[in-house]
Amino acid sequence: MRVGGRAEWLLEPANPEELRKAVVAAREDGFEPRILGGGANLIIDDGVLSGVVITTDRMKRLFRPIVMNAGLVEEPDARIAPASREDGLRFVSWAGTTHQKLLTSASALGWSGLEGLAGVPGHVGGGVAMNAGGKWGGMWDSVERVLVVDEHGELVELQRDQCSPRYRNGGLGRKIVASVLLKFSLDSVPAVKERTREFLLAKNKVQPVSLWSAGCIFKNPDPEKSGGRTAGQLVDAVGLKGTHIGDAEITDLHGNFFVNRGHATASDLLALIERARDVVADRTGVVLENEVKVWRSSD
Ligand SMILES: Cc1cc2nc3c(=O)[nH]c(=O)nc-3n(C[C@H](O)[C@H](O)[C@H](O)COP(=O)(O)OP(=O)(O)OC[C@H]3O[C@@H](n4cnc5c(N)ncnc54)[C@H](O)[C@@H]3O)c2cc1C
């Protein structure tokens, strides 16, 4: 959203082991670190953010594992990489790989499974933590294993069935995603490229993708409570589209997309979110829950 101030401490690990060490170092100094992926689902408070931020920005490795039972930390020898696009059908992705790079790499091989992430910005670690996706599927549809830094500061591999991802929540609690093993199914290169393009175009039609946003601000409520209406439809129904506080604005195109028109502050955005939540609750009885994550200096 291009708001927010500065981090007191910023650590930039380059691989899973450095991530683990960074987490342990922060905790030893009494800080629970905040993990920054692509920042596509975040509002960061104005001013100085106290404590430690760890960015996954340098953890960009994406590779094809040779031995399926090998740990996710090990990088295979590139000389014996699988020769054909049929082999393996798996990528190991470190947390800082962008969704964009993952989709481009998969579609170049005709590997299908994550086309639903077309137009969803962010890093793979953030995508796993948020269970990013939409009506055409999402990240956890392809997760086979995930390597996390756990509560004790250890790198631990979890199988898919040890995890309980749900709507916009990877279900990992305080665990930090270091790396993930993703499984695809084989399709043709043109088919995967076409599907990715089609999903992207459909998304771009209904979302103001070129403006500064964090995607959807609110989670869609339980349809039984909202009469089947999405969060965006509720914001629209109470007439809030186009409302703004300073340069923070609810877009005309999509009631769940709040944008920074240029000079909004985090305070403007947070006030606009609270106003929308209050008005929707007053008029419809539905209390909307944030999908966007908010980092406050006081937390
Ligand atoms: C234009 C636009 C369209 C969007 N469309 C969609 C959509 O269709 N579907 C959808 O689901 N989302 C959508 N989003 C939201 C966003 O793209 C996703 O939530 C994405 O997964 C965020 O990834 P990130 O790396 O940017 O995470 P960040 O914003 O950096 O972080 C989000 C949360 O994940 C945590 N996190 C990040 N990395 C890790 C890690 N390695 N381990 C543990 N926790 C971590 C952070 O601490 C934070 O709590 C959209 C956003 C924009 C701007």
Short mmCIF file of C-alpha atoms and ligand atoms in Angstrom, two decimals:
data_model
loop_
_atom_site.label_atom_id
_atom_site.label_comp_id
_atom_site.label_asym_id
_atom_site.label_seq_id
_atom_site.Cartn_x
_atom_site.Cartn_y
_atom_site.Cartn_z
CA MET A 1 0.00 0.00 0.00
CA ARG A 2 3.10 2.16 0.12
CA VAL A 3 2.40 3.47 3.58
CA GLY A 4 4.21 3.04 6.85
CA GLY A 5 7.41 4.08 8.41
CA ARG A 6 10.72 2.45 9.07
CA ALA A 7 11.76 -0.76 10.76
CA GLU A 8 13.96 -0.52 13.83
CA TRP A 9 15.80 -3.69 12.77
CA LEU A 10 15.70 -5.40 9.39
CA LEU A 11 17.33 -8.81 8.88
CA GLU A 12 17.84 -10.23 5.40
CA PRO A 13 18.61 -13.97 5.48
CA ALA A 14 19.62 -15.53 2.16
CA ASN A 15 18.67 -19.17 2.83
CA PRO A 16 16.61 -21.32 5.24
CA GLU A 17 19.45 -21.80 7.73
CA GLU A 18 20.13 -18.06 7.87
CA LEU A 19 16.39 -17.51 8.37
CA ARG A 20 16.47 -19.89 11.32
CA LYS A 21 19.46 -18.08 12.81
CA ALA A 22 17.79 -14.69 12.33
CA VAL A 23 14.64 -15.90 14.12
CA VAL A 24 16.67 -17.35 17.00
CA ALA A 25 18.77 -14.17 17.29
CA ALA A 26 15.65 -11.99 17.44
CA ARG A 27 14.00 -14.21 20.04
CA GLU A 28 17.16 -14.30 22.16
CA ASP A 29 16.97 -10.51 22.30
CA GLY A 30 13.34 -10.70 23.39
CA PHE A 31 11.66 -9.92 20.05
CA GLU A 32 9.17 -12.09 18.18
CA PRO A 33 10.21 -11.19 14.64
CA ARG A 34 7.71 -9.98 12.05
CA ILE A 35 8.12 -11.72 8.71
CA LEU A 36 7.91 -9.63 5.57
CA GLY A 37 7.25 -11.36 2.25
CA GLY A 38 6.26 -9.24 -0.74
CA GLY A 39 4.22 -6.90 1.51
CA ALA A 40 1.19 -7.38 -0.78
CA ASN A 41 -1.17 -8.06 2.10
CA LEU A 42 0.14 -5.67 4.70
CA ILE A 43 -0.51 -2.25 6.16
CA ILE A 44 2.46 -1.07 8.15
CA ASP A 45 1.95 1.65 10.75
CA ASP A 46 3.37 5.14 10.37
CA GLY A 47 6.50 6.00 12.34
CA VAL A 48 9.16 3.60 13.52
CA LEU A 49 8.17 -0.04 13.85
CA SER A 50 9.80 -1.34 17.00
CA GLY A 51 11.47 -4.75 17.13
CA VAL A 52 12.77 -6.99 14.36
CA VAL A 53 11.52 -7.44 10.81
CA ILE A 54 12.90 -10.35 8.78
CA THR A 55 12.48 -10.06 5.03
CA THR A 56 12.50 -13.12 2.75
CA ASP A 57 13.52 -10.95 -0.17
CA ARG A 58 16.91 -12.65 -0.64
CA MET A 59 15.52 -16.21 -0.39
CA LYS A 60 14.58 -16.54 -4.04
CA ARG A 61 15.75 -20.04 -4.98
CA LEU A 62 13.41 -22.19 -7.06
CA PHE A 63 14.64 -25.59 -8.19
CA ARG A 64 13.61 -29.11 -9.13
CA PRO A 65 14.52 -31.71 -6.50
CA ILE A 66 16.20 -34.88 -7.73
CA VAL A 67 15.44 -37.28 -4.92
CA MET A 68 11.95 -36.85 -3.60
CA ASN A 69 12.91 -37.96 -0.11
CA ALA A 70 15.72 -35.44 0.11
CA GLY A 71 15.28 -32.68 2.65
CA LEU A 72 13.97 -29.37 1.45
CA VAL A 73 17.12 -27.62 2.64
CA GLU A 74 19.45 -29.42 0.25
CA GLU A 75 19.91 -28.05 -3.20
CA PRO A 76 20.43 -30.74 -5.83
CA ASP A 77 23.42 -30.94 -8.10
CA ALA A 78 22.38 -29.02 -11.20
CA ARG A 79 24.32 -31.38 -13.51
CA ILE A 80 21.93 -34.23 -12.81
CA ALA A 81 18.74 -32.17 -12.91
CA PRO A 82 15.72 -33.96 -14.39
CA ALA A 83 15.92 -33.86 -18.16
CA SER A 84 12.30 -33.95 -19.23
CA ARG A 85 9.31 -31.91 -18.23
CA GLU A 86 7.55 -35.12 -17.11
CA ASP A 87 10.16 -35.90 -14.47
CA GLY A 88 9.35 -35.10 -10.90
CA LEU A 89 6.63 -32.52 -11.47
CA ARG A 90 7.84 -30.80 -8.33
CA PHE A 91 9.52 -27.57 -7.41
CA VAL A 92 11.25 -26.68 -4.21
CA SER A 93 10.65 -23.01 -3.63
CA TRP A 94 12.31 -20.98 -0.94
CA ALA A 95 10.08 -18.48 0.82
CA GLY A 96 11.20 -15.41 -1.14
CA THR A 97 10.44 -16.66 -4.66
CA THR A 98 7.74 -14.50 -6.19
CA HIS A 99 4.43 -16.05 -7.26
CA GLN A 100 5.14 -14.56 -10.66
CA LYS A 101 8.43 -16.45 -11.04
CA LEU A 102 6.82 -19.67 -9.82
CA LEU A 103 3.97 -19.41 -12.34
CA THR A 104 6.27 -18.52 -15.21
CA SER A 105 8.55 -21.47 -14.41
CA ALA A 106 5.64 -23.91 -14.08
CA SER A 107 3.91 -22.79 -17.25
CA ALA A 108 7.17 -23.02 -19.24
CA LEU A 109 7.16 -26.75 -18.40
CA GLY A 110 3.41 -27.21 -18.91
CA TRP A 111 3.02 -27.96 -15.19
CA SER A 112 -0.47 -27.26 -13.96
CA GLY A 113 -1.80 -26.57 -10.44
CA LEU A 114 -1.11 -22.97 -9.50
CA GLU A 115 -2.68 -21.02 -12.36
CA GLY A 116 -5.20 -19.72 -9.79
CA LEU A 117 -2.41 -17.54 -8.39
CA ALA A 118 -2.26 -15.50 -11.59
CA GLY A 119 -2.38 -11.83 -10.64
CA VAL A 120 -1.88 -12.54 -6.95
CA PRO A 121 1.29 -10.66 -5.97
CA GLY A 122 3.62 -11.76 -3.19
CA HIS A 123 6.23 -14.29 -2.20
CA VAL A 124 5.71 -18.03 -1.89
CA GLY A 125 6.25 -17.89 1.92
CA GLY A 126 3.55 -15.23 2.20
CA GLY A 127 1.31 -17.24 -0.14
CA VAL A 128 1.67 -20.34 2.04
CA ALA A 129 1.14 -18.37 5.27
CA MET A 130 -1.97 -16.65 3.84
CA ASN A 131 -3.21 -19.62 1.79
CA ALA A 132 -3.40 -17.22 -1.14
CA GLY A 133 -5.75 -17.99 -3.99
CA GLY A 134 -9.27 -17.56 -5.20
CA LYS A 135 -12.05 -19.25 -7.09
CA TRP A 136 -9.60 -21.04 -9.43
CA GLY A 137 -7.61 -22.60 -6.62
CA GLY A 138 -4.75 -21.60 -4.41
CA MET A 139 -1.35 -22.28 -2.96
CA TRP A 140 -2.17 -25.16 -0.64
CA ASP A 141 -3.68 -27.20 -3.50
CA SER A 142 -0.09 -27.88 -4.54
CA VAL A 143 1.78 -28.04 -1.23
CA GLU A 144 3.25 -31.45 -0.47
CA ARG A 145 5.66 -30.52 2.31
CA VAL A 146 6.71 -27.35 4.03
CA LEU A 147 9.91 -26.53 5.87
CA VAL A 148 9.31 -24.16 8.77
CA VAL A 149 11.21 -22.53 11.59
CA ASP A 150 9.18 -23.69 14.56
CA GLU A 151 8.47 -22.19 17.99
CA HIS A 152 11.73 -23.68 19.33
CA GLY A 153 13.86 -22.14 16.59
CA GLU A 154 14.36 -25.46 14.75
CA LEU A 155 13.95 -26.15 11.03
CA VAL A 156 11.21 -28.77 10.84
CA GLU A 157 9.63 -30.43 7.80
CA LEU A 158 5.86 -30.84 7.90
CA GLN A 159 3.88 -33.12 5.60
CA ARG A 160 0.73 -31.74 3.99
CA ASP A 161 -1.49 -33.83 6.27
CA GLN A 162 0.17 -32.36 9.40
CA CYS A 163 -1.09 -28.93 8.39
CA SER A 164 -4.59 -27.48 8.46
CA PRO A 165 -4.82 -24.66 5.94
CA ARG A 166 -8.14 -22.85 5.72
CA TYR A 167 -9.64 -19.81 4.01
CA ARG A 168 -6.87 -17.17 3.76
CA ASN A 169 -4.89 -18.82 6.53
CA GLY A 170 -2.13 -21.38 6.10
CA GLY A 171 -2.87 -22.58 9.64
CA LEU A 172 0.80 -22.53 10.63
CA GLY A 173 0.41 -20.33 13.71
CA ARG A 174 3.79 -18.90 14.77
CA LYS A 175 5.73 -21.16 12.42
CA ILE A 176 7.73 -19.37 9.74
CA VAL A 177 7.85 -20.74 6.21
CA ALA A 178 11.39 -21.28 4.94
CA SER A 179 10.78 -23.51 1.93
CA VAL A 180 8.04 -25.58 0.34
CA LEU A 181 7.77 -28.63 -1.90
CA LEU A 182 5.09 -28.09 -4.54
CA LYS A 183 3.56 -30.84 -6.68
CA PHE A 184 2.06 -30.21 -10.12
CA SER A 185 0.22 -32.25 -12.73
CA LEU A 186 1.35 -32.54 -16.32
CA ASP A 187 -0.45 -30.58 -19.02
CA SER A 188 0.62 -28.93 -22.25
CA VAL A 189 2.60 -25.70 -22.24
CA PRO A 190 0.00 -23.78 -24.32
CA ALA A 191 -2.87 -24.99 -22.12
CA VAL A 192 -1.22 -23.84 -18.90
CA LYS A 193 -0.17 -20.51 -20.42
CA GLU A 194 -3.66 -19.91 -21.77
CA ARG A 195 -5.34 -20.70 -18.45
CA THR A 196 -2.94 -18.41 -16.59
CA ARG A 197 -3.65 -15.61 -19.06
CA GLU A 198 -7.40 -16.15 -18.91
CA PHE A 199 -7.45 -16.01 -15.07
CA LEU A 200 -5.26 -12.91 -15.10
CA LEU A 201 -7.49 -11.09 -17.56
CA ALA A 202 -10.63 -12.03 -15.63
CA LYS A 203 -9.07 -10.76 -12.39
CA ASN A 204 -7.87 -7.52 -13.96
CA LYS A 205 -11.38 -6.75 -15.15
CA VAL A 206 -12.83 -6.62 -11.65
CA GLN A 207 -9.87 -5.41 -9.58
CA PRO A 208 -7.99 -2.10 -9.78
CA VAL A 209 -4.65 -3.86 -10.14
CA SER A 210 -2.65 -0.85 -11.26
CA LEU A 211 -3.43 1.14 -8.09
CA TRP A 212 -1.63 0.79 -4.76
CA SER A 213 -3.65 -1.69 -2.72
CA ALA A 214 -3.34 -4.75 -0.50
CA GLY A 215 -5.86 -6.79 -2.45
CA CYS A 216 -9.01 -7.54 -0.48
CA ILE A 217 -9.16 -5.74 2.85
CA PHE A 218 -11.82 -7.97 4.44
CA LYS A 219 -12.37 -11.72 4.36
CA ASN A 220 -15.63 -12.77 2.79
CA PRO A 221 -18.11 -13.43 5.60
CA ASP A 222 -19.99 -16.65 6.22
CA PRO A 223 -22.61 -16.64 3.39
CA GLU A 224 -25.32 -17.74 5.82
CA LYS A 225 -24.81 -14.56 7.85
CA SER A 226 -24.38 -12.24 4.87
CA GLY A 227 -27.20 -13.60 2.71
CA GLY A 228 -24.57 -14.85 0.25
CA ARG A 229 -23.02 -11.42 -0.22
CA THR A 230 -19.26 -10.98 -0.39
CA ALA A 231 -17.44 -8.37 1.68
CA GLY A 232 -17.16 -6.15 -1.40
CA GLN A 233 -20.89 -6.44 -2.11
CA LEU A 234 -21.71 -5.46 1.49
CA VAL A 235 -19.46 -2.37 1.30
CA ASP A 236 -21.15 -1.50 -1.99
CA ALA A 237 -24.67 -2.12 -0.59
CA VAL A 238 -24.15 0.42 2.21
CA GLY A 239 -23.03 3.02 -0.33
CA LEU A 240 -19.40 3.32 0.70
CA LYS A 241 -17.69 2.90 -2.68
CA GLY A 242 -15.74 6.05 -3.49
CA THR A 243 -15.52 7.12 0.19
CA HIS A 244 -12.13 8.48 1.15
CA ILE A 245 -10.16 9.70 4.12
CA GLY A 246 -7.28 11.79 2.88
CA ASP A 247 -5.77 9.86 -0.02
CA ALA A 248 -7.09 6.50 1.25
CA GLU A 249 -10.06 5.51 -0.89
CA ILE A 250 -12.54 2.67 -1.36
CA THR A 251 -12.47 2.09 -5.09
CA ASP A 252 -15.49 2.45 -7.33
CA LEU A 253 -14.52 -0.74 -9.13
CA HIS A 254 -14.49 -3.09 -6.12
CA GLY A 255 -15.86 -2.42 -2.63
CA ASN A 256 -13.23 -4.61 -0.97
CA PHE A 257 -10.29 -2.83 -2.60
CA PHE A 258 -9.00 0.16 -0.64
CA VAL A 259 -6.25 2.12 -2.37
CA ASN A 260 -3.64 4.73 -1.68
CA ARG A 261 -4.19 7.53 -4.19
CA GLY A 262 -0.70 8.87 -3.60
CA HIS A 263 -0.19 10.42 -0.18
CA ALA A 264 -2.31 8.30 2.16
CA THR A 265 -0.88 7.42 5.55
CA ALA A 266 -1.40 4.17 7.42
CA SER A 267 -3.65 6.13 9.82
CA ASP A 268 -5.89 7.23 6.92
CA LEU A 269 -6.22 3.65 5.69
CA LEU A 270 -6.86 2.20 9.14
CA ALA A 271 -9.51 4.87 9.84
CA LEU A 272 -11.20 4.07 6.53
CA ILE A 273 -11.20 0.36 7.31
CA GLU A 274 -12.80 0.98 10.73
CA ARG A 275 -15.40 3.29 9.18
CA ALA A 276 -16.35 0.64 6.60
CA ARG A 277 -16.49 -2.09 9.25
CA ASP A 278 -18.72 0.07 11.51
CA VAL A 279 -21.13 1.15 8.77
CA VAL A 280 -21.49 -2.39 7.40
CA ALA A 281 -22.06 -3.77 10.92
CA ASP A 282 -24.65 -1.07 11.73
CA ARG A 283 -26.66 -1.50 8.56
CA THR A 284 -26.35 -5.23 7.88
CA GLY A 285 -25.40 -6.83 11.20
CA VAL A 286 -22.34 -8.45 9.61
CA VAL A 287 -19.02 -7.75 11.31
CA LEU A 288 -16.30 -7.94 8.70
CA GLU A 289 -12.97 -9.48 9.64
CA ASN A 290 -9.65 -8.24 8.22
CA GLU A 291 -7.92 -10.26 5.55
CA VAL A 292 -5.18 -7.62 5.40
CA LYS A 293 -2.53 -7.87 8.11
CA VAL A 294 -1.74 -4.75 10.11
CA TRP A 295 1.60 -4.17 11.80
CA ARG A 296 1.24 -1.56 14.56
CA SER A 297 4.22 0.05 16.22
CA SER A 298 2.64 -0.65 19.59
CA ASP A 299 2.28 -4.45 19.08
C1 LIG B 1 -3.61 -6.29 -6.49
C2 LIG B 1 -3.68 -7.39 -5.47
C3 LIG B 1 -4.45 -8.51 -5.71
C4 LIG B 1 -4.54 -9.54 -4.76
N1 LIG B 1 -5.31 -10.63 -5.03
C5 LIG B 1 -5.35 -11.65 -4.14
C6 LIG B 1 -6.13 -12.83 -4.42
O1 LIG B 1 -6.79 -12.94 -5.46
N2 LIG B 1 -6.10 -13.84 -3.52
C7 LIG B 1 -5.38 -13.75 -2.35
O2 LIG B 1 -5.38 -14.71 -1.57
N3 LIG B 1 -4.65 -12.65 -2.05
C8 LIG B 1 -4.62 -11.60 -2.93
N4 LIG B 1 -3.88 -10.49 -2.63
C9 LIG B 1 -3.16 -10.42 -1.34
C10 LIG B 1 -1.72 -10.94 -1.42
O3 LIG B 1 -1.27 -11.00 -2.75
C11 LIG B 1 -1.60 -12.34 -0.80
O4 LIG B 1 -2.09 -12.37 0.53
C12 LIG B 1 -0.15 -12.82 -0.79
O5 LIG B 1 -0.10 -14.17 -0.43
C13 LIG B 1 0.72 -12.02 0.19
O6 LIG B 1 2.04 -12.50 0.07
P1 LIG B 1 3.25 -11.60 0.56
O7 LIG B 1 4.50 -12.38 0.37
O8 LIG B 1 3.19 -10.27 -0.07
O9 LIG B 1 2.93 -11.50 2.13
P2 LIG B 1 3.09 -10.23 3.07
O10 LIG B 1 2.09 -9.20 2.69
O11 LIG B 1 4.50 -9.81 3.12
O12 LIG B 1 2.69 -10.88 4.47
C14 LIG B 1 1.35 -11.31 4.71
C15 LIG B 1 1.33 -12.12 6.01
O13 LIG B 1 2.06 -13.32 5.81
C16 LIG B 1 3.14 -13.41 6.77
N5 LIG B 1 4.29 -14.01 6.12
C17 LIG B 1 4.95 -13.56 5.00
N6 LIG B 1 5.96 -14.40 4.70
C18 LIG B 1 5.94 -15.39 5.64
C19 LIG B 1 6.73 -16.55 5.87
N7 LIG B 1 7.78 -16.86 5.10
N8 LIG B 1 6.40 -17.34 6.92
C20 LIG B 1 5.37 -17.03 7.74
N9 LIG B 1 4.58 -15.95 7.58
C21 LIG B 1 4.87 -15.14 6.54
C22 LIG B 1 3.40 -11.96 7.19
O14 LIG B 1 4.05 -11.91 8.45
C23 LIG B 1 2.01 -11.40 7.18
O15 LIG B 1 1.33 -11.76 8.37
C24 LIG B 1 -3.80 -9.45 -3.55
C25 LIG B 1 -2.99 -8.31 -3.31
C26 LIG B 1 -2.93 -7.29 -4.25
C27 LIG B 1 -2.06 -6.10 -3.97
#
